[in-house]
Amino acid sequence: MWGNRTSMPITRLSRHLWSKNLSTEANFETKPFKLHRLEEGPSTNVSLTRDDALLFYRKLQTIRRMETTAGNLYKEKAIRGFCHLYSGQEAVAVGMKAAMEKQDSVITAYRAHGWTYVMGVSPFSILSELLGRKSGCARGKGGSMHMYCENFYGGNGIVGAQVPLGAGIALAHQYKGDGGVNIALYGDGAANQGQLFEAFNMAKLWKLPSIFVCENNGYGMGTSAERAAANTNYYTRGDMIPGIWVDGMDVLAVREATRFARQMCAEEKGPVVLETVTYRYSGHSMSDPGTSYRTREEIQEVRAHRDPIHSLKDKILQAELATAEELKVIDTDVKEEIDRAVKDAKADGEISMEELPADIYSENLEPYIRGITAVDKLKHLNIGSRVNYA
């Protein structure tokens, strides 16, 4: 059932372990996908190689550890302002990234730390950004909601506004003919925004290579999906756009659904709507304890039975893709990496006052940047490298 077996290679993970035959690949069954305007959907029989298993596990653990650390830094008042944690939803970012091609792009809402990491920004740079330090990916000026890197367009603070922007990025992929697909993510709380349906309509008319993803974590701030939407089948709400319901707590199901949707877009059968049903363990933001509109028992029930990391760990061990000792080594490595990142980020400096008006434009056409009042004239500087500029 579990595929081919071979002797475990001598790697850092296995150097101190006894010799044992381990599987190189395993097959699993996901929960059934629900379909809208599709006769066939993704396969529920998915494969997982040993290398991918270890990679996914490391990425899931890194996001979880990073977010836990960010929450602690916020409680210490080292992080200020808005801070929205991704704990519990990690399988969405890790699974989707595993199905992406290098030319694909992503834009998301303000719960962006996990996506920033999988798109290529180091934990050190993310934590530096959260702490307002100059080594942050936006040199400390973006904070929690505004992080960027190549092919990653943020981090956007206006509810739902990233979806029409994502349609525009997909139009750019189509216009340039680069074969790229855009993934635009939004929450169930944003799903009733009128601008989403305008973007859906234009994307369908123009057959844009867009994957619109509703990360349905059950609550828009403190309002449950059932109290906010007459139709909570978000995968059907693209109307004429095909849709797929996905178990967003299963990294393999997310990867398989994204592969399927991406292939549709590559064949000019896009756009596609995905609904990834997931859960956030923390409140909406750090200012929300997250227990006034749901019970602690509900949260613990999800942690105990649906947690994406525990679920993948169980699969890996049952299929003998790795040993428990190997996974413990990864846990230790991740903890050490995040601890170093925090120490280095705290030791990093802030930008100078002169840099505050820098990098607002890639090409500044005005002689000055307006300050707090119209009479405040600040000099614009270009310091950081231009990202996603073409």
mmCIF file with all atom_site columns, N, CA and C in Angstrom, residues 85 189 238 288:
data_model
loop_
_atom_site.group_PDB
_atom_site.id
_atom_site.type_symbol
_atom_site.label_atom_id
_atom_site.label_alt_id
_atom_site.label_comp_id
_atom_site.label_asym_id
_atom_site.label_entity_id
_atom_site.label_seq_id
_atom_site.pdbx_PDB_ins_code
_atom_site.Cartn_x
_atom_site.Cartn_y
_atom_site.Cartn_z
_atom_site.occupancy
_atom_site.B_iso_or_equiv
_atom_site.pdbx_formal_charge
_atom_site.auth_seq_id
_atom_site.auth_comp_id
_atom_site.auth_asym_id
_atom_site.auth_atom_id
_atom_site.pdbx_PDB_model_num
ATOM 1  N N  . LEU A 1 85  ? -2.620  36.496 13.058 1.00 0.00 ? 85  LEU A N  1
ATOM 2  C CA . LEU A 1 85  ? -1.840  35.259 13.022 1.00 0.00 ? 85  LEU A CA 1
ATOM 3  C C  . LEU A 1 85  ? -2.497  34.202 12.137 1.00 0.00 ? 85  LEU A C  1
ATOM 4  N N  . GLY A 1 189 ? -15.153 36.349 5.615  1.00 0.00 ? 189 GLY A N  1
ATOM 5  C CA . GLY A 1 189 ? -15.682 37.649 5.994  1.00 0.00 ? 189 GLY A CA 1
ATOM 6  C C  . GLY A 1 189 ? -15.693 38.637 4.849  1.00 0.00 ? 189 GLY A C  1
ATOM 7  N N  . GLY A 1 238 ? -19.087 31.891 -7.330 1.00 0.00 ? 238 GLY A N  1
ATOM 8  C CA . GLY A 1 238 ? -18.581 32.521 -8.542 1.00 0.00 ? 238 GLY A CA 1
ATOM 9  C C  . GLY A 1 238 ? -19.603 32.493 -9.660 1.00 0.00 ? 238 GLY A C  1
ATOM 10 N N  . ASP A 1 288 ? -8.088  40.562 19.747 1.00 0.00 ? 288 ASP A N  1
ATOM 11 C CA . ASP A 1 288 ? -9.291  39.739 19.909 1.00 0.00 ? 288 ASP A CA 1
ATOM 12 C C  . ASP A 1 288 ? -8.916  38.440 20.622 1.00 0.00 ? 288 ASP A C  1
#
